[in-house]
PDB file of C-alpha atoms in Angstrom:
ATOM      1  CA  SER F   1      51.993  97.934  76.153  1.00 55.00           C
ATOM      2  CA  GLY F   2      50.730  97.629  79.674  1.00 60.00           C
ATOM      3  CA  ALA F   3      52.399  94.256  80.430  1.00 62.00           C
ATOM      4  CA  THR F   4      54.078  93.910  83.791  1.00 62.00           C
ATOM      5  CA  ALA F   5      57.002  91.724  84.748  1.00 57.00           C
ATOM      6  CA  PRO F   6      56.036  88.525  86.575  1.00 57.00           C
ATOM      7  CA  GLU F   7      56.432  88.475  90.321  1.00 63.00           C
ATOM      8  CA  TRP F   8      59.133  86.083  91.466  1.00 59.00           C
ATOM      9  CA  SER F   9      59.435  84.746  94.927  1.00 57.00           C
ATOM     10  CA  THR F  10      62.608  85.390  96.825  1.00 53.00           C
ATOM     11  CA  PRO F  11      64.966  82.430  96.423  1.00 52.00           C
ATOM     12  CA  ALA F  12      65.763  80.285  99.453  1.00 56.00           C
ATOM     13  CA  ALA F  13      68.910  81.007 101.408  1.00 67.00           C
ATOM     14  CA  GLY F  14      70.679  77.984  99.922  1.00 79.00           C
ATOM     15  CA  ILE F  15      72.495  75.185 101.686  1.00 91.00           C
ATOM     16  CA  THR F  16      72.971  76.035 105.350  1.00 92.00           C
ATOM     17  CA  SER F  17      74.670  72.824 106.465  1.00 95.00           C
ATOM     18  CA  ALA F  18      77.073  70.404 104.752  1.00 96.00           C
ATOM     19  CA  GLN F  19      79.393  68.157 106.713  1.00 97.00           C
ATOM     20  CA  ASN F  20      81.641  65.240 105.787  1.00 97.00           C
ATOM     21  CA  PHE F  21      82.791  62.534 108.215  1.00 98.00           C
ATOM     22  CA  ARG F  22      85.197  59.681 107.522  1.00 97.00           C
ATOM     23  CA  LEU F  23      86.382  56.547 109.229  1.00 97.00           C
ATOM     24  CA  ALA F  24      89.606  57.724 110.886  1.00 97.00           C
ATOM     25  CA  ALA F  25      91.561  54.449 110.506  1.00 97.00           C
ATOM     26  CA  ASN F  26      91.318  51.014 108.956  1.00 96.00           C
ATOM     27  CA  GLN F  27      88.929  48.773 110.842  1.00 94.00           C
ATOM     28  CA  ALA F  28      88.696  44.982 110.807  1.00 94.00           C
ATOM     29  CA  GLY F  29      85.426  43.367 109.875  1.00 92.00           C
ATOM     30  CA  SER F  30      83.444  42.214 112.885  1.00 93.00           C
ATOM     31  CA  GLY F  31      82.630  38.719 111.601  1.00 91.00           C
ATOM     32  CA  SER F  32      78.938  39.352 112.256  1.00 91.00           C
ATOM     33  CA  THR F  33      76.067  41.320 110.751  1.00 90.00           C
ATOM     34  CA  GLY F  34      74.738  44.607 112.071  1.00 91.00           C
ATOM     35  CA  THR F  35      77.970  46.010 113.538  1.00 94.00           C
ATOM     36  CA  VAL F  36      77.860  49.824 113.764  1.00 96.00           C
ATOM     37  CA  LEU F  37      80.918  51.582 112.328  1.00 96.00           C
ATOM     38  CA  THR F  38      82.684  53.702 114.945  1.00 95.00           C
ATOM     39  CA  ASN F  39      85.845  55.839 115.045  1.00 95.00           C
ATOM     40  CA  TRP F  40      84.491  58.628 112.824  1.00 97.00           C
ATOM     41  CA  GLU F  41      86.140  62.021 112.507  1.00 97.00           C
ATOM     42  CA  GLU F  42      84.964  65.136 110.736  1.00 97.00           C
ATOM     43  CA  VAL F  43      87.124  65.723 107.685  1.00 96.00           C
ATOM     44  CA  ASP F  44      89.918  68.186 108.427  1.00 92.00           C
ATOM     45  CA  THR F  45      92.047  68.129 105.262  1.00 87.00           C
ATOM     46  CA  GLU F  46      91.436  71.131 102.959  1.00 90.00           C
ATOM     47  CA  TYR F  47      87.870  71.243 104.240  1.00 91.00           C
ATOM     48  CA  SER F  48      85.427  73.714 105.675  1.00 91.00           C
ATOM     49  CA  GLN F  49      81.989  72.583 106.654  1.00 93.00           C
ATOM     50  CA  ILE F  50      78.941  74.735 106.080  1.00 93.00           C
ATOM     51  CA  GLY F  51      77.316  75.103 109.464  1.00 93.00           C
ATOM     52  CA  SER F  52      78.029  72.620 112.219  1.00 93.00           C
ATOM     53  CA  VAL F  53      74.797  70.844 113.068  1.00 96.00           C
ATOM     54  CA  TRP F  54      75.934  67.178 113.064  1.00 98.00           C
ATOM     55  CA  SER F  55      77.968  65.407 115.718  1.00 97.00           C
ATOM     56  CA  GLN F  56      78.580  61.750 116.492  1.00 96.00           C
ATOM     57  CA  SER F  57      79.324  59.565 119.455  1.00 97.00           C
ATOM     58  CA  SER F  58      80.238  55.863 119.195  1.00 96.00           C
ATOM     59  CA  GLY F  59      79.058  55.818 115.581  1.00 97.00           C
ATOM     60  CA  VAL F  60      75.649  57.401 116.239  1.00 98.00           C
ATOM     61  CA  PHE F  61      75.084  60.762 114.529  1.00 98.00           C
ATOM     62  CA  SER F  62      72.716  63.418 115.848  1.00 98.00           C
ATOM     63  CA  THR F  63      71.777  66.884 114.658  1.00 98.00           C
ATOM     64  CA  THR F  64      70.659  70.152 116.206  1.00 97.00           C
ATOM     65  CA  THR F  65      68.621  71.332 113.206  1.00 97.00           C
ATOM     66  CA  THR F  66      65.444  70.078 111.548  1.00 97.00           C
ATOM     67  CA  GLY F  67      65.158  70.002 107.765  1.00 96.00           C
ATOM     68  CA  ILE F  68      65.404  67.921 104.617  1.00 96.00           C
ATOM     69  CA  TYR F  69      68.828  66.290 104.289  1.00 97.00           C
ATOM     70  CA  LEU F  70      70.753  64.369 101.654  1.00 97.00           C
ATOM     71  CA  CYS F  71      72.956  61.555 102.972  1.00 97.00           C
ATOM     72  CA  MET F  72      75.708  60.054 100.797  1.00 97.00           C
ATOM     73  CA  PHE F  73      77.840  57.213 102.071  1.00 96.00           C
ATOM     74  CA  GLN F  74      80.535  54.857 100.852  1.00 97.00           C
ATOM     75  CA  GLN F  75      82.323  51.919 102.446  1.00 96.00           C
ATOM     76  CA  ILE F  76      85.559  50.535 100.980  1.00 96.00           C
ATOM     77  CA  LEU F  77      86.650  47.010 101.852  1.00 94.00           C
ATOM     78  CA  THR F  78      89.696  44.869 101.095  1.00 93.00           C
ATOM     79  CA  GLY F  79      88.599  41.252 101.067  1.00 90.00           C
ATOM     80  CA  SER F  80      90.730  38.664 102.843  1.00 87.00           C
ATOM     81  CA  VAL F  81      89.229  35.301 102.002  1.00 81.00           C
ATOM     82  CA  ALA F  82      89.770  33.409  98.754  1.00 79.00           C
ATOM     83  CA  SER F  83      86.090  32.509  98.571  1.00 79.00           C
ATOM     84  CA  GLY F  84      85.171  36.196  98.682  1.00 82.00           C
ATOM     85  CA  ASP F  85      83.600  38.508 101.195  1.00 87.00           C
ATOM     86  CA  ALA F  86      80.169  39.905 100.317  1.00 88.00           C
ATOM     87  CA  PHE F  87      79.262  43.052 102.214  1.00 90.00           C
ATOM     88  CA  ASP F  88      76.193  45.262 102.285  1.00 92.00           C
ATOM     89  CA  PRO F  89      76.805  48.395 104.362  1.00 94.00           C
ATOM     90  CA  ASN F  90      73.718  50.342 105.284  1.00 94.00           C
ATOM     91  CA  VAL F  91      72.510  53.543 106.891  1.00 96.00           C
ATOM     92  CA  GLN F  92      69.750  53.436 109.468  1.00 97.00           C
ATOM     93  CA  THR F  93      67.716  56.221 111.064  1.00 98.00           C
ATOM     94  CA  SER F  94      65.801  56.463 114.330  1.00 98.00           C
ATOM     95  CA  THR F  95      63.109  58.941 115.321  1.00 98.00           C
ATOM     96  CA  ASN F  96      62.948  57.835 118.962  1.00 98.00           C
ATOM     97  CA  SER F  97      66.452  58.642 120.245  1.00 98.00           C
ATOM     98  CA  GLY F  98      67.873  55.299 119.072  1.00 97.00           C
ATOM     99  CA  GLY F  99      65.188  53.082 120.609  1.00 98.00           C
ATOM    100  CA  THR F 100      64.553  51.469 117.215  1.00 98.00           C
ATOM    101  CA  TYR F 101      66.244  51.932 113.845  1.00 98.00           C
ATOM    102  CA  THR F 102      64.964  51.557 110.280  1.00 96.00           C
ATOM    103  CA  GLU F 103      67.216  50.754 107.340  1.00 95.00           C
ATOM    104  CA  ARG F 104      67.052  53.651 104.894  1.00 95.00           C
ATOM    105  CA  ALA F 105      69.715  52.799 102.301  1.00 94.00           C
ATOM    106  CA  HIS F 106      72.276  50.125 101.603  1.00 90.00           C
ATOM    107  CA  GLY F 107      74.760  49.048  98.998  1.00 93.00           C
ATOM    108  CA  TRP F 108      76.236  45.686  98.096  1.00 93.00           C
ATOM    109  CA  ALA F 109      79.674  44.595  96.886  1.00 93.00           C
ATOM    110  CA  TYR F 110      81.975  41.583  96.837  1.00 90.00           C
ATOM    111  CA  ALA F 111      85.737  41.469  97.340  1.00 91.00           C
ATOM    112  CA  THR F 112      87.934  38.378  97.083  1.00 87.00           C
ATOM    113  CA  ASN F 113      91.331  37.873  98.680  1.00 88.00           C
ATOM    114  CA  GLY F 114      93.289  41.138  98.276  1.00 87.00           C
ATOM    115  CA  GLN F 115      90.682  42.757  96.027  1.00 91.00           C
ATOM    116  CA  VAL F 116      89.297  46.180  96.966  1.00 92.00           C
ATOM    117  CA  ASP F 117      85.666  47.069  96.321  1.00 94.00           C
ATOM    118  CA  ALA F 118      83.304  49.840  97.395  1.00 94.00           C
ATOM    119  CA  ALA F 119      79.596  49.948  98.155  1.00 95.00           C
ATOM    120  CA  GLY F 120      77.537  53.037  98.745  1.00 93.00           C
ATOM    121  CA  ASN F 121      74.216  54.724  98.368  1.00 92.00           C
ATOM    122  CA  GLN F 122      72.426  57.990  98.959  1.00 94.00           C
ATOM    123  CA  PHE F 123      68.989  59.021 100.166  1.00 95.00           C
ATOM    124  CA  MET F 124      66.993  62.041 101.315  1.00 97.00           C
ATOM    125  CA  PHE F 125      65.341  62.192 104.708  1.00 97.00           C
ATOM    126  CA  ASP F 126      63.325  64.608 106.818  1.00 97.00           C
ATOM    127  CA  VAL F 127      64.378  65.477 110.369  1.00 98.00           C
ATOM    128  CA  THR F 128      61.191  66.768 111.999  1.00 97.00           C
ATOM    129  CA  ASN F 129      62.432  66.527 115.589  1.00 98.00           C
ATOM    130  CA  ALA F 130      66.179  67.110 116.007  1.00 98.00           C
ATOM    131  CA  SER F 131      66.170  66.093 119.674  1.00 98.00           C
ATOM    132  CA  THR F 132      65.066  62.508 118.905  1.00 98.00           C
ATOM    133  CA  PHE F 133      66.599  61.874 115.453  1.00 98.00           C
ATOM    134  CA  ARG F 134      69.622  59.547 115.145  1.00 98.00           C
ATOM    135  CA  LEU F 135      71.548  58.098 112.203  1.00 98.00           C
ATOM    136  CA  ARG F 136      74.155  55.322 112.084  1.00 97.00           C
ATOM    137  CA  MET F 137      76.117  53.369 109.484  1.00 96.00           C
ATOM    138  CA  ARG F 138      76.622  49.612 109.804  1.00 95.00           C
ATOM    139  CA  GLN F 139      79.326  47.390 108.239  1.00 93.00           C
ATOM    140  CA  SER F 140      76.713  45.020 106.864  1.00 91.00           C
ATOM    141  CA  ASN F 141      73.072  44.055 107.056  1.00 89.00           C
ATOM    142  CA  THR F 142      72.701  40.467 105.838  1.00 89.00           C
ATOM    143  CA  ASN F 143      76.325  39.501 105.070  1.00 87.00           C
ATOM    144  CA  ASP F 144      78.937  39.475 107.777  1.00 87.00           C
ATOM    145  CA  VAL F 145      82.272  41.150 107.059  1.00 90.00           C
ATOM    146  CA  ASP F 146      85.025  38.616 107.722  1.00 90.00           C
ATOM    147  CA  SER F 147      87.206  39.567 110.679  1.00 91.00           C
ATOM    148  CA  SER F 148      90.320  39.343 108.503  1.00 91.00           C
ATOM    149  CA  SER F 149      88.894  41.760 105.889  1.00 92.00           C
ATOM    150  CA  THR F 150      89.701  45.468 106.223  1.00 94.00           C
ATOM    151  CA  ILE F 151      87.286  48.378 106.045  1.00 95.00           C
ATOM    152  CA  ALA F 152      89.324  51.334 104.765  1.00 96.00           C
ATOM    153  CA  GLY F 153      89.755  54.444 106.881  1.00 97.00           C
ATOM    154  CA  SER F 154      92.203  57.349 106.919  1.00 97.00           C
ATOM    155  CA  THR F 155      92.804  60.664 108.662  1.00 96.00           C
ATOM    156  CA  SER F 156      94.101  62.307 105.474  1.00 95.00           C
ATOM    157  CA  GLU F 157      91.660  61.251 102.741  1.00 95.00           C
ATOM    158  CA  ASN F 158      88.111  59.990 102.339  1.00 95.00           C
ATOM    159  CA  ALA F 159      87.846  56.228 102.096  1.00 97.00           C
ATOM    160  CA  THR F 160      84.825  55.003 104.071  1.00 97.00           C
ATOM    161  CA  HIS F 161      82.854  58.203 104.585  1.00 97.00           C
ATOM    162  CA  ILE F 162      79.473  59.851 104.987  1.00 97.00           C
ATOM    163  CA  MET F 163      78.335  63.296 103.808  1.00 97.00           C
ATOM    164  CA  LEU F 164      75.253  65.055 105.207  1.00 98.00           C
ATOM    165  CA  ILE F 165      73.834  68.089 103.378  1.00 97.00           C
ATOM    166  CA  ARG F 166      70.818  70.102 104.541  1.00 96.00           C
ATOM    167  CA  LEU F 167      68.788  70.891 101.426  1.00 95.00           C
ATOM    168  CA  GLY F 168      66.017  72.976 102.968  1.00 93.00           C
ATOM    169  CA  ASP F 169      63.335  73.396 105.588  1.00 92.00           C
ATOM    170  CA  THR F 170      60.979  70.662 106.732  1.00 88.00           C
TER     171      THR F 170
END
């Protein structure tokens, strides 16, 4: 009866980048706040990344591609002190090549002697200039992680890990 089908826009290409990194081995707490987690590896067990735009050096992640990203992270800790070890791992970003960082997300947990607990969070962010954007994950923000506590890492499974997914264009 003269009606026409609605015009639909062409759907976006979908996710063009998704990468997962994990702490490659157990790491002792630093005994102080603000310590950047290092010793990351890209997951290599039954894994295929989509794209390869993220890399890291000494715990600082950088990307080659602008866009809107989703970051998911988790830190697992085995507490060592009877009084308990509070920890609040956090992810920070920089838009000036690491000159200054801003906390973007953090979790909080508490593990007593021998107890295992996990803290994590997720957030979306916009990389508008890939050449100056940096991201890093720290053991804790306001609570130190006791040097006899253990942050879990592994080369065969995700324990402490971070996942970065590009959702779309800036």
